Amino acid sequence: GALVEATQFLINPLEPSLVGFKANIKNFNLQTVLQLGLKNTVTAGGKLAGHVNLQYKDKIPTIEGQLQAETRGWIRYRPPGQKPKAAIQSTDNPMDILQGYLYDFAYETLNIQIESDKKYDSIMILNTLGRNPQYVQGKPLKLNLKLEQNLLAAVQSMMLTYDLPNKLKEKLEGSEAP
């Protein structure tokens, strides 16, 4: 459902190389991005816009980009068995407090930076400001969250549950992070 536009770039499939590829993105579903790192424990409402640059470093594709919320939205992080919290308890650790906020989090601003390197390691940094109206009297929370994942390992693990085309499967099975 997103609009992705890229112009004025050069692809050389023989090397492989990619020069000047910058994709401008609009109307990208926030839930799609968050589920990369948080799987099915998160639902979200909101659309993102921004850019993603793609290039090859030593014949390995790398990305760098930034996405921002187009409007206000929401995030619901609900691991199995988690119940809504009404107040902070003296025994709560910082993760308990964070989960209380994210159980029903309404954000005002949201920014995501994405990077990957030639070892297929990716970093996603999420910065947001919002509140859970049902938790700690709706006091605001400014959140900075860093998610790290190896993209090659993630795709290879998906191969266990999805039936990928044989050519793609052979290519991925032969890939090793340098």
Short mmCIF file of N, CA and C in Angstrom, two decimals:
data_model
loop_
_atom_site.label_atom_id
_atom_site.label_comp_id
_atom_site.label_asym_id
_atom_site.label_seq_id
_atom_site.Cartn_x
_atom_site.Cartn_y
_atom_site.Cartn_z
N GLY A 1 0.79 -1.20 0.00
CA GLY A 1 0.00 0.00 0.00
C GLY A 1 0.83 1.27 0.00
N ALA A 2 2.15 1.15 0.08
CA ALA A 2 3.00 2.35 0.09
C ALA A 2 3.29 2.82 -1.32
N LEU A 3 3.60 4.10 -1.43
CA LEU A 3 4.05 4.67 -2.69
C LEU A 3 5.56 4.81 -2.60
N VAL A 4 6.28 4.15 -3.51
CA VAL A 4 7.74 4.19 -3.53
C VAL A 4 8.16 4.74 -4.89
N GLU A 5 8.98 5.78 -4.86
CA GLU A 5 9.41 6.42 -6.09
C GLU A 5 10.93 6.57 -6.07
N ALA A 6 11.58 6.13 -7.14
CA ALA A 6 13.02 6.29 -7.29
C ALA A 6 13.30 6.68 -8.73
N THR A 7 14.08 7.73 -8.92
CA THR A 7 14.41 8.18 -10.27
C THR A 7 15.91 8.45 -10.36
N GLN A 8 16.40 8.49 -11.58
CA GLN A 8 17.79 8.87 -11.86
C GLN A 8 18.80 7.99 -11.14
N PHE A 9 18.69 6.67 -11.31
CA PHE A 9 19.69 5.77 -10.73
C PHE A 9 20.15 4.80 -11.80
N LEU A 10 21.28 4.16 -11.55
CA LEU A 10 21.90 3.25 -12.51
C LEU A 10 22.12 1.89 -11.86
N ILE A 11 21.65 0.83 -12.53
CA ILE A 11 21.85 -0.54 -12.05
C ILE A 11 22.74 -1.26 -13.05
N ASN A 12 23.80 -1.90 -12.54
CA ASN A 12 24.64 -2.75 -13.37
C ASN A 12 24.59 -4.15 -12.79
N PRO A 13 23.76 -5.05 -13.36
CA PRO A 13 23.59 -6.38 -12.78
C PRO A 13 24.81 -7.28 -12.96
N LEU A 14 25.74 -6.91 -13.83
CA LEU A 14 26.91 -7.75 -14.05
C LEU A 14 27.95 -7.61 -12.94
N GLU A 15 28.00 -6.47 -12.27
CA GLU A 15 29.05 -6.26 -11.26
C GLU A 15 28.70 -6.83 -9.89
N PRO A 16 27.67 -6.81 -9.19
CA PRO A 16 26.52 -5.92 -9.27
C PRO A 16 26.85 -4.56 -8.65
N SER A 17 26.21 -3.54 -9.17
CA SER A 17 26.38 -2.21 -8.60
C SER A 17 25.09 -1.42 -8.78
N LEU A 18 24.96 -0.45 -7.94
CA LEU A 18 23.79 0.41 -7.92
C LEU A 18 24.28 1.80 -7.58
N VAL A 19 23.99 2.76 -8.43
CA VAL A 19 24.49 4.12 -8.24
C VAL A 19 23.31 5.08 -8.15
N GLY A 20 23.30 5.88 -7.09
CA GLY A 20 22.31 6.95 -6.96
C GLY A 20 20.90 6.51 -6.65
N PHE A 21 20.73 5.33 -6.00
CA PHE A 21 19.37 4.85 -5.72
C PHE A 21 18.87 5.44 -4.41
N LYS A 22 17.91 6.31 -4.51
CA LYS A 22 17.25 6.88 -3.34
C LYS A 22 15.75 6.76 -3.58
N ALA A 23 15.10 5.97 -2.74
CA ALA A 23 13.66 5.78 -2.87
C ALA A 23 12.95 6.72 -1.90
N ASN A 24 12.04 7.50 -2.42
CA ASN A 24 11.17 8.32 -1.59
C ASN A 24 9.91 7.52 -1.32
N ILE A 25 9.51 7.48 -0.06
CA ILE A 25 8.42 6.61 0.38
C ILE A 25 7.33 7.45 1.02
N LYS A 26 6.08 7.12 0.68
CA LYS A 26 4.91 7.74 1.31
C LYS A 26 3.91 6.65 1.62
N ASN A 27 3.12 6.87 2.67
CA ASN A 27 2.01 5.98 3.00
C ASN A 27 2.46 4.56 3.36
N PHE A 28 3.61 4.43 4.04
CA PHE A 28 4.14 3.12 4.44
C PHE A 28 3.58 2.76 5.81
N ASN A 29 3.03 1.58 5.94
CA ASN A 29 2.36 1.14 7.16
C ASN A 29 3.37 0.91 8.29
N LEU A 30 3.20 1.60 9.41
CA LEU A 30 4.10 1.48 10.57
C LEU A 30 4.14 0.04 11.07
N GLN A 31 3.03 -0.65 11.08
CA GLN A 31 3.00 -2.03 11.59
C GLN A 31 3.97 -2.92 10.83
N THR A 32 4.10 -2.73 9.53
CA THR A 32 5.01 -3.53 8.72
C THR A 32 6.45 -3.36 9.22
N VAL A 33 6.85 -2.13 9.52
CA VAL A 33 8.22 -1.86 10.00
C VAL A 33 8.44 -2.46 11.38
N LEU A 34 7.52 -2.24 12.31
CA LEU A 34 7.69 -2.72 13.68
C LEU A 34 7.70 -4.24 13.78
N GLN A 35 6.95 -4.91 12.94
CA GLN A 35 6.91 -6.36 13.01
C GLN A 35 8.20 -7.01 12.55
N LEU A 36 9.08 -6.26 11.88
CA LEU A 36 10.39 -6.81 11.52
C LEU A 36 11.17 -7.19 12.77
N GLY A 37 11.09 -6.37 13.81
CA GLY A 37 11.84 -6.65 15.02
C GLY A 37 11.02 -7.22 16.16
N LEU A 38 9.71 -6.96 16.16
CA LEU A 38 8.89 -7.35 17.31
C LEU A 38 7.87 -8.44 16.99
N LYS A 39 7.92 -8.96 15.78
CA LYS A 39 7.06 -10.06 15.33
C LYS A 39 5.58 -9.74 15.56
N ASN A 40 4.82 -10.72 16.00
CA ASN A 40 3.37 -10.53 16.13
C ASN A 40 2.93 -10.06 17.52
N THR A 41 3.86 -9.52 18.32
CA THR A 41 3.47 -8.99 19.63
C THR A 41 3.07 -7.52 19.54
N VAL A 42 3.14 -6.93 18.34
CA VAL A 42 2.85 -5.51 18.19
C VAL A 42 1.83 -5.30 17.07
N THR A 43 0.91 -4.35 17.33
CA THR A 43 0.04 -3.84 16.28
C THR A 43 0.21 -2.33 16.31
N ALA A 44 0.00 -1.71 15.17
CA ALA A 44 0.22 -0.27 15.09
C ALA A 44 -0.67 0.33 14.03
N GLY A 45 -1.01 1.59 14.24
CA GLY A 45 -1.76 2.36 13.26
C GLY A 45 -0.99 3.63 12.97
N GLY A 46 -0.81 3.89 11.72
CA GLY A 46 -0.09 5.09 11.31
C GLY A 46 0.67 4.84 10.03
N LYS A 47 0.94 5.90 9.33
CA LYS A 47 1.66 5.83 8.06
C LYS A 47 2.96 6.62 8.17
N LEU A 48 3.98 6.13 7.46
CA LEU A 48 5.29 6.75 7.47
C LEU A 48 5.64 7.28 6.08
N ALA A 49 6.51 8.29 6.08
CA ALA A 49 7.04 8.83 4.83
C ALA A 49 8.52 9.12 5.06
N GLY A 50 9.31 9.07 4.02
CA GLY A 50 10.73 9.36 4.14
C GLY A 50 11.50 8.86 2.94
N HIS A 51 12.72 8.39 3.20
CA HIS A 51 13.56 7.91 2.10
C HIS A 51 14.39 6.72 2.56
N VAL A 52 14.80 5.91 1.59
CA VAL A 52 15.73 4.81 1.81
C VAL A 52 16.72 4.83 0.66
N ASN A 53 18.00 4.86 1.01
CA ASN A 53 19.07 4.78 0.01
C ASN A 53 19.59 3.35 -0.01
N LEU A 54 19.82 2.84 -1.21
CA LEU A 54 20.33 1.48 -1.38
C LEU A 54 21.59 1.57 -2.21
N GLN A 55 22.64 0.87 -1.75
CA GLN A 55 23.89 0.83 -2.52
C GLN A 55 24.59 -0.49 -2.25
N TYR A 56 25.57 -0.80 -3.08
CA TYR A 56 26.38 -1.99 -2.89
C TYR A 56 27.72 -1.61 -2.29
N LYS A 57 28.15 -2.37 -1.28
CA LYS A 57 29.49 -2.24 -0.72
C LYS A 57 30.12 -3.62 -0.82
N ASP A 58 31.17 -3.73 -1.63
CA ASP A 58 31.82 -5.03 -1.88
C ASP A 58 30.80 -6.07 -2.33
N LYS A 59 29.94 -5.69 -3.25
CA LYS A 59 28.93 -6.55 -3.87
C LYS A 59 27.82 -6.99 -2.91
N ILE A 60 27.69 -6.31 -1.78
CA ILE A 60 26.65 -6.63 -0.80
C ILE A 60 25.73 -5.42 -0.66
N PRO A 61 24.41 -5.62 -0.81
CA PRO A 61 23.50 -4.47 -0.70
C PRO A 61 23.42 -3.94 0.74
N THR A 62 23.46 -2.63 0.88
CA THR A 62 23.31 -1.98 2.17
C THR A 62 22.24 -0.89 2.04
N ILE A 63 21.61 -0.57 3.16
CA ILE A 63 20.57 0.46 3.15
C ILE A 63 20.85 1.51 4.21
N GLU A 64 20.34 2.68 3.99
CA GLU A 64 20.36 3.78 4.95
C GLU A 64 19.10 4.57 4.67
N GLY A 65 18.36 4.88 5.72
CA GLY A 65 17.14 5.63 5.48
C GLY A 65 16.54 6.22 6.74
N GLN A 66 15.52 7.02 6.51
CA GLN A 66 14.80 7.65 7.61
C GLN A 66 13.33 7.74 7.22
N LEU A 67 12.48 7.37 8.18
CA LEU A 67 11.04 7.45 7.99
C LEU A 67 10.44 8.21 9.17
N GLN A 68 9.42 9.03 8.87
CA GLN A 68 8.74 9.79 9.91
C GLN A 68 7.24 9.58 9.78
N ALA A 69 6.56 9.67 10.92
CA ALA A 69 5.10 9.55 10.91
C ALA A 69 4.50 10.73 10.17
N GLU A 70 3.54 10.44 9.29
CA GLU A 70 2.85 11.49 8.55
C GLU A 70 1.85 12.21 9.44
N THR A 71 1.28 11.48 10.40
CA THR A 71 0.30 12.04 11.35
C THR A 71 0.46 11.31 12.68
N ARG A 72 -0.35 11.65 13.64
CA ARG A 72 -0.37 10.92 14.90
C ARG A 72 -0.84 9.50 14.66
N GLY A 73 -0.50 8.59 15.58
CA GLY A 73 -0.91 7.20 15.43
C GLY A 73 -0.84 6.47 16.76
N TRP A 74 -0.81 5.14 16.71
CA TRP A 74 -0.80 4.34 17.92
C TRP A 74 0.04 3.08 17.75
N ILE A 75 0.51 2.58 18.90
CA ILE A 75 1.27 1.32 18.96
C ILE A 75 0.72 0.53 20.13
N ARG A 76 0.47 -0.75 19.92
CA ARG A 76 0.04 -1.64 21.00
C ARG A 76 1.00 -2.81 21.06
N TYR A 77 1.83 -2.81 22.09
CA TYR A 77 2.79 -3.89 22.31
C TYR A 77 2.25 -4.76 23.43
N ARG A 78 1.86 -5.99 23.06
CA ARG A 78 1.19 -6.88 24.01
C ARG A 78 1.73 -8.30 23.91
N PRO A 79 2.86 -8.55 24.59
CA PRO A 79 3.36 -9.93 24.62
C PRO A 79 2.33 -10.85 25.25
N PRO A 80 2.34 -12.14 24.91
CA PRO A 80 1.36 -13.08 25.46
C PRO A 80 1.32 -13.02 26.99
N GLY A 81 0.11 -12.95 27.53
CA GLY A 81 -0.09 -12.94 28.98
C GLY A 81 0.00 -11.58 29.63
N GLN A 82 0.37 -10.55 28.89
CA GLN A 82 0.49 -9.21 29.49
C GLN A 82 -0.90 -8.60 29.68
N LYS A 83 -1.11 -8.01 30.85
CA LYS A 83 -2.37 -7.34 31.18
C LYS A 83 -2.13 -5.84 31.26
N PRO A 84 -3.15 -5.02 31.03
CA PRO A 84 -2.96 -3.56 31.15
C PRO A 84 -2.65 -3.18 32.59
N LYS A 85 -1.80 -2.15 32.73
CA LYS A 85 -1.44 -1.66 34.05
C LYS A 85 -2.04 -0.27 34.24
N ALA A 86 -2.48 0.02 35.45
CA ALA A 86 -3.08 1.33 35.72
C ALA A 86 -2.09 2.28 36.37
N ALA A 87 -1.12 1.73 37.12
CA ALA A 87 -0.20 2.60 37.86
C ALA A 87 1.17 1.93 37.96
N ILE A 88 2.17 2.74 38.26
CA ILE A 88 3.52 2.22 38.50
C ILE A 88 3.58 1.70 39.93
N GLN A 89 4.12 0.51 40.08
CA GLN A 89 4.31 -0.08 41.40
C GLN A 89 5.76 0.13 41.84
N SER A 90 6.03 0.13 43.13
CA SER A 90 7.39 0.33 43.63
C SER A 90 8.32 -0.80 43.21
N THR A 91 7.78 -1.95 42.85
CA THR A 91 8.61 -3.09 42.43
C THR A 91 8.84 -3.14 40.92
N ASP A 92 8.25 -2.21 40.18
CA ASP A 92 8.38 -2.22 38.72
C ASP A 92 9.80 -1.85 38.30
N ASN A 93 10.33 -2.61 37.35
CA ASN A 93 11.60 -2.24 36.75
C ASN A 93 11.32 -1.40 35.50
N PRO A 94 12.32 -0.80 34.88
CA PRO A 94 12.08 0.06 33.72
C PRO A 94 11.33 -0.64 32.57
N MET A 95 11.57 -1.93 32.36
CA MET A 95 10.87 -2.64 31.28
C MET A 95 9.38 -2.79 31.61
N ASP A 96 9.04 -2.99 32.88
CA ASP A 96 7.63 -3.06 33.27
C ASP A 96 6.93 -1.73 32.99
N ILE A 97 7.62 -0.64 33.31
CA ILE A 97 7.06 0.69 33.08
C ILE A 97 6.88 0.93 31.58
N LEU A 98 7.89 0.57 30.80
CA LEU A 98 7.80 0.73 29.35
C LEU A 98 6.64 -0.09 28.78
N GLN A 99 6.50 -1.33 29.23
CA GLN A 99 5.40 -2.16 28.74
C GLN A 99 4.05 -1.58 29.14
N GLY A 100 3.97 -0.93 30.30
CA GLY A 100 2.74 -0.25 30.70
C GLY A 100 2.37 0.85 29.72
N TYR A 101 3.36 1.64 29.31
CA TYR A 101 3.11 2.69 28.33
C TYR A 101 2.73 2.11 26.97
N LEU A 102 3.49 1.11 26.53
CA LEU A 102 3.29 0.59 25.17
C LEU A 102 2.08 -0.31 25.02
N TYR A 103 1.42 -0.64 26.12
CA TYR A 103 0.22 -1.48 26.02
C TYR A 103 -0.82 -0.80 25.13
N ASP A 104 -0.91 0.50 25.22
CA ASP A 104 -1.85 1.27 24.39
C ASP A 104 -1.27 2.68 24.21
N PHE A 105 -0.25 2.80 23.40
CA PHE A 105 0.54 4.02 23.25
C PHE A 105 0.04 4.85 22.07
N ALA A 106 -0.33 6.09 22.35
CA ALA A 106 -0.74 7.03 21.30
C ALA A 106 0.41 8.01 21.09
N TYR A 107 1.03 7.97 19.90
CA TYR A 107 2.18 8.83 19.67
C TYR A 107 1.79 10.12 18.95
N GLU A 108 2.54 11.16 19.28
CA GLU A 108 2.38 12.45 18.61
C GLU A 108 3.42 12.60 17.50
N THR A 109 4.64 12.17 17.79
CA THR A 109 5.72 12.19 16.79
C THR A 109 6.39 10.83 16.79
N LEU A 110 6.93 10.45 15.63
CA LEU A 110 7.63 9.19 15.51
C LEU A 110 8.63 9.30 14.37
N ASN A 111 9.85 8.87 14.62
CA ASN A 111 10.92 8.92 13.64
C ASN A 111 11.69 7.60 13.70
N ILE A 112 12.01 7.03 12.54
CA ILE A 112 12.75 5.77 12.48
C ILE A 112 13.94 5.96 11.54
N GLN A 113 15.13 5.60 12.05
CA GLN A 113 16.33 5.58 11.22
C GLN A 113 16.70 4.11 11.01
N ILE A 114 17.10 3.77 9.77
CA ILE A 114 17.41 2.39 9.41
C ILE A 114 18.77 2.37 8.73
N GLU A 115 19.61 1.41 9.12
CA GLU A 115 20.91 1.22 8.49
C GLU A 115 21.23 -0.26 8.43
N SER A 116 21.97 -0.67 7.41
CA SER A 116 22.52 -2.02 7.38
C SER A 116 23.94 -1.92 6.84
N ASP A 117 24.75 -2.95 7.15
CA ASP A 117 26.13 -2.94 6.69
C ASP A 117 26.41 -4.16 5.83
N LYS A 118 27.65 -4.32 5.41
CA LYS A 118 27.98 -5.42 4.50
C LYS A 118 28.10 -6.76 5.20
N LYS A 119 27.88 -6.80 6.52
CA LYS A 119 27.77 -8.06 7.24
C LYS A 119 26.30 -8.44 7.43
N TYR A 120 25.40 -7.68 6.80
CA TYR A 120 23.96 -7.88 6.87
C TYR A 120 23.38 -7.52 8.24
N ASP A 121 24.16 -6.86 9.08
CA ASP A 121 23.65 -6.40 10.37
C ASP A 121 22.85 -5.13 10.14
N SER A 122 21.67 -5.07 10.73
CA SER A 122 20.83 -3.89 10.58
C SER A 122 20.54 -3.27 11.94
N ILE A 123 20.40 -1.96 11.93
CA ILE A 123 20.04 -1.22 13.13
C ILE A 123 18.83 -0.35 12.78
N MET A 124 17.82 -0.42 13.63
CA MET A 124 16.66 0.44 13.49
C MET A 124 16.52 1.22 14.80
N ILE A 125 16.54 2.55 14.71
CA ILE A 125 16.40 3.41 15.88
C ILE A 125 15.06 4.14 15.78
N LEU A 126 14.22 3.93 16.78
CA LEU A 126 12.90 4.53 16.81
C LEU A 126 12.89 5.60 17.91
N ASN A 127 12.49 6.81 17.56
CA ASN A 127 12.31 7.91 18.52
C ASN A 127 10.85 8.33 18.43
N THR A 128 10.20 8.41 19.59
CA THR A 128 8.79 8.79 19.59
C THR A 128 8.42 9.54 20.86
N LEU A 129 7.38 10.33 20.76
CA LEU A 129 6.80 11.04 21.90
C LEU A 129 5.32 10.74 21.92
N GLY A 130 4.83 10.28 23.06
CA GLY A 130 3.40 9.97 23.16
C GLY A 130 3.01 9.64 24.58
N ARG A 131 1.85 8.98 24.70
CA ARG A 131 1.32 8.65 26.03
C ARG A 131 0.34 7.50 25.92
N ASN A 132 0.15 6.82 27.06
CA ASN A 132 -0.92 5.85 27.20
C ASN A 132 -1.95 6.54 28.08
N PRO A 133 -3.12 6.89 27.55
CA PRO A 133 -4.10 7.65 28.33
C PRO A 133 -4.59 6.92 29.58
N GLN A 134 -4.45 5.58 29.63
CA GLN A 134 -4.93 4.79 30.76
C GLN A 134 -3.84 4.50 31.79
N TYR A 135 -2.62 4.99 31.55
CA TYR A 135 -1.48 4.64 32.42
C TYR A 135 -0.82 5.91 32.96
N VAL A 136 -0.52 5.94 34.23
CA VAL A 136 0.09 7.07 34.95
C VAL A 136 -0.54 8.41 34.56
N GLN A 137 -1.86 8.46 34.60
CA GLN A 137 -2.65 9.65 34.29
C GLN A 137 -2.30 10.26 32.93
N GLY A 138 -1.88 9.43 31.98
CA GLY A 138 -1.58 9.91 30.63
C GLY A 138 -0.33 10.77 30.52
N LYS A 139 0.58 10.65 31.49
CA LYS A 139 1.82 11.44 31.42
C LYS A 139 2.61 11.04 30.18
N PRO A 140 3.25 12.02 29.52
CA PRO A 140 3.96 11.73 28.27
C PRO A 140 5.23 10.92 28.49
N LEU A 141 5.62 10.19 27.44
CA LEU A 141 6.85 9.41 27.43
C LEU A 141 7.61 9.73 26.15
N LYS A 142 8.87 10.06 26.29
CA LYS A 142 9.77 10.22 25.15
C LYS A 142 10.61 8.95 25.10
N LEU A 143 10.48 8.20 24.01
CA LEU A 143 11.09 6.88 23.90
C LEU A 143 12.11 6.85 22.78
N ASN A 144 13.30 6.32 23.08
CA ASN A 144 14.33 6.05 22.08
C ASN A 144 14.63 4.56 22.17
N LEU A 145 14.37 3.83 21.09
CA LEU A 145 14.50 2.38 21.09
C LEU A 145 15.41 1.96 19.94
N LYS A 146 16.38 1.10 20.23
CA LYS A 146 17.33 0.62 19.21
C LYS A 146 17.15 -0.88 19.04
N LEU A 147 16.80 -1.31 17.83
CA LEU A 147 16.64 -2.73 17.51
C LEU A 147 17.75 -3.14 16.55
N GLU A 148 18.43 -4.26 16.86
CA GLU A 148 19.50 -4.75 16.01
C GLU A 148 19.16 -6.17 15.57
N GLN A 149 19.43 -6.47 14.28
CA GLN A 149 19.14 -7.81 13.77
C GLN A 149 20.01 -8.06 12.54
N ASN A 150 20.41 -9.31 12.36
CA ASN A 150 21.13 -9.69 11.15
C ASN A 150 20.09 -10.08 10.11
N LEU A 151 20.06 -9.33 9.00
CA LEU A 151 19.05 -9.56 7.97
C LEU A 151 19.19 -10.92 7.30
N LEU A 152 20.42 -11.35 7.06
CA LEU A 152 20.63 -12.65 6.42
C LEU A 152 20.09 -13.77 7.31
N ALA A 153 20.38 -13.70 8.60
CA ALA A 153 19.88 -14.72 9.53
C ALA A 153 18.35 -14.71 9.58
N ALA A 154 17.75 -13.51 9.54
CA ALA A 154 16.29 -13.40 9.57
C ALA A 154 15.66 -14.04 8.33
N VAL A 155 16.24 -13.77 7.17
CA VAL A 155 15.70 -14.34 5.92
C VAL A 155 15.91 -15.85 5.92
N GLN A 156 17.06 -16.31 6.38
CA GLN A 156 17.31 -17.75 6.41
C GLN A 156 16.36 -18.45 7.37
N SER A 157 16.01 -17.81 8.49
CA SER A 157 15.04 -18.43 9.41
C SER A 157 13.64 -18.44 8.80
N MET A 158 13.32 -17.43 7.98
CA MET A 158 12.02 -17.42 7.29
C MET A 158 11.94 -18.58 6.31
N MET A 159 13.08 -19.00 5.79
CA MET A 159 13.08 -20.11 4.83
C MET A 159 12.53 -21.39 5.47
N LEU A 160 12.60 -21.48 6.79
CA LEU A 160 12.10 -22.67 7.47
C LEU A 160 10.58 -22.73 7.46
N THR A 161 9.91 -21.58 7.35
CA THR A 161 8.45 -21.56 7.42
C THR A 161 7.78 -21.18 6.11
N TYR A 162 8.52 -20.57 5.18
CA TYR A 162 7.94 -20.16 3.90
C TYR A 162 8.55 -20.95 2.76
N ASP A 163 7.76 -21.24 1.76
CA ASP A 163 8.24 -21.95 0.59
C ASP A 163 8.74 -20.91 -0.42
N LEU A 164 10.05 -20.68 -0.41
CA LEU A 164 10.66 -19.71 -1.33
C LEU A 164 11.01 -20.38 -2.65
N PRO A 165 11.07 -19.60 -3.74
CA PRO A 165 11.50 -20.17 -5.02
C PRO A 165 12.90 -20.78 -4.89
N ASN A 166 13.14 -21.88 -5.60
CA ASN A 166 14.41 -22.61 -5.49
C ASN A 166 15.63 -21.75 -5.77
N LYS A 167 15.59 -20.89 -6.80
CA LYS A 167 16.74 -20.04 -7.12
C LYS A 167 17.09 -19.13 -5.95
N LEU A 168 16.09 -18.52 -5.34
CA LEU A 168 16.33 -17.64 -4.21
C LEU A 168 16.84 -18.44 -3.01
N LYS A 169 16.26 -19.61 -2.76
CA LYS A 169 16.68 -20.45 -1.65
C LYS A 169 18.15 -20.86 -1.81
N GLU A 170 18.55 -21.25 -3.03
CA GLU A 170 19.94 -21.64 -3.28
C GLU A 170 20.89 -20.46 -3.04
N LYS A 171 20.50 -19.28 -3.47
CA LYS A 171 21.33 -18.09 -3.29
C LYS A 171 21.50 -17.78 -1.81
N LEU A 172 20.41 -17.83 -1.03
CA LEU A 172 20.48 -17.52 0.39
C LEU A 172 21.26 -18.57 1.16
N GLU A 173 21.08 -19.84 0.82
CA GLU A 173 21.81 -20.90 1.51
C GLU A 173 23.31 -20.82 1.24
N GLY A 174 23.69 -20.29 0.10
CA GLY A 174 25.10 -20.13 -0.25
C GLY A 174 25.71 -18.87 0.30
N SER A 175 24.91 -17.96 0.84
CA SER A 175 25.40 -16.68 1.36
C SER A 175 25.95 -16.86 2.75
N GLU A 176 27.05 -16.22 3.01
CA GLU A 176 27.65 -16.18 4.35
C GLU A 176 27.98 -14.72 4.62
N ALA A 177 27.65 -14.26 5.79
CA ALA A 177 28.03 -12.89 6.15
C ALA A 177 29.54 -12.82 6.24
N PRO A 178 30.20 -11.82 5.58
CA PRO A 178 31.65 -11.74 5.60
C PRO A 178 32.19 -11.48 7.00
#
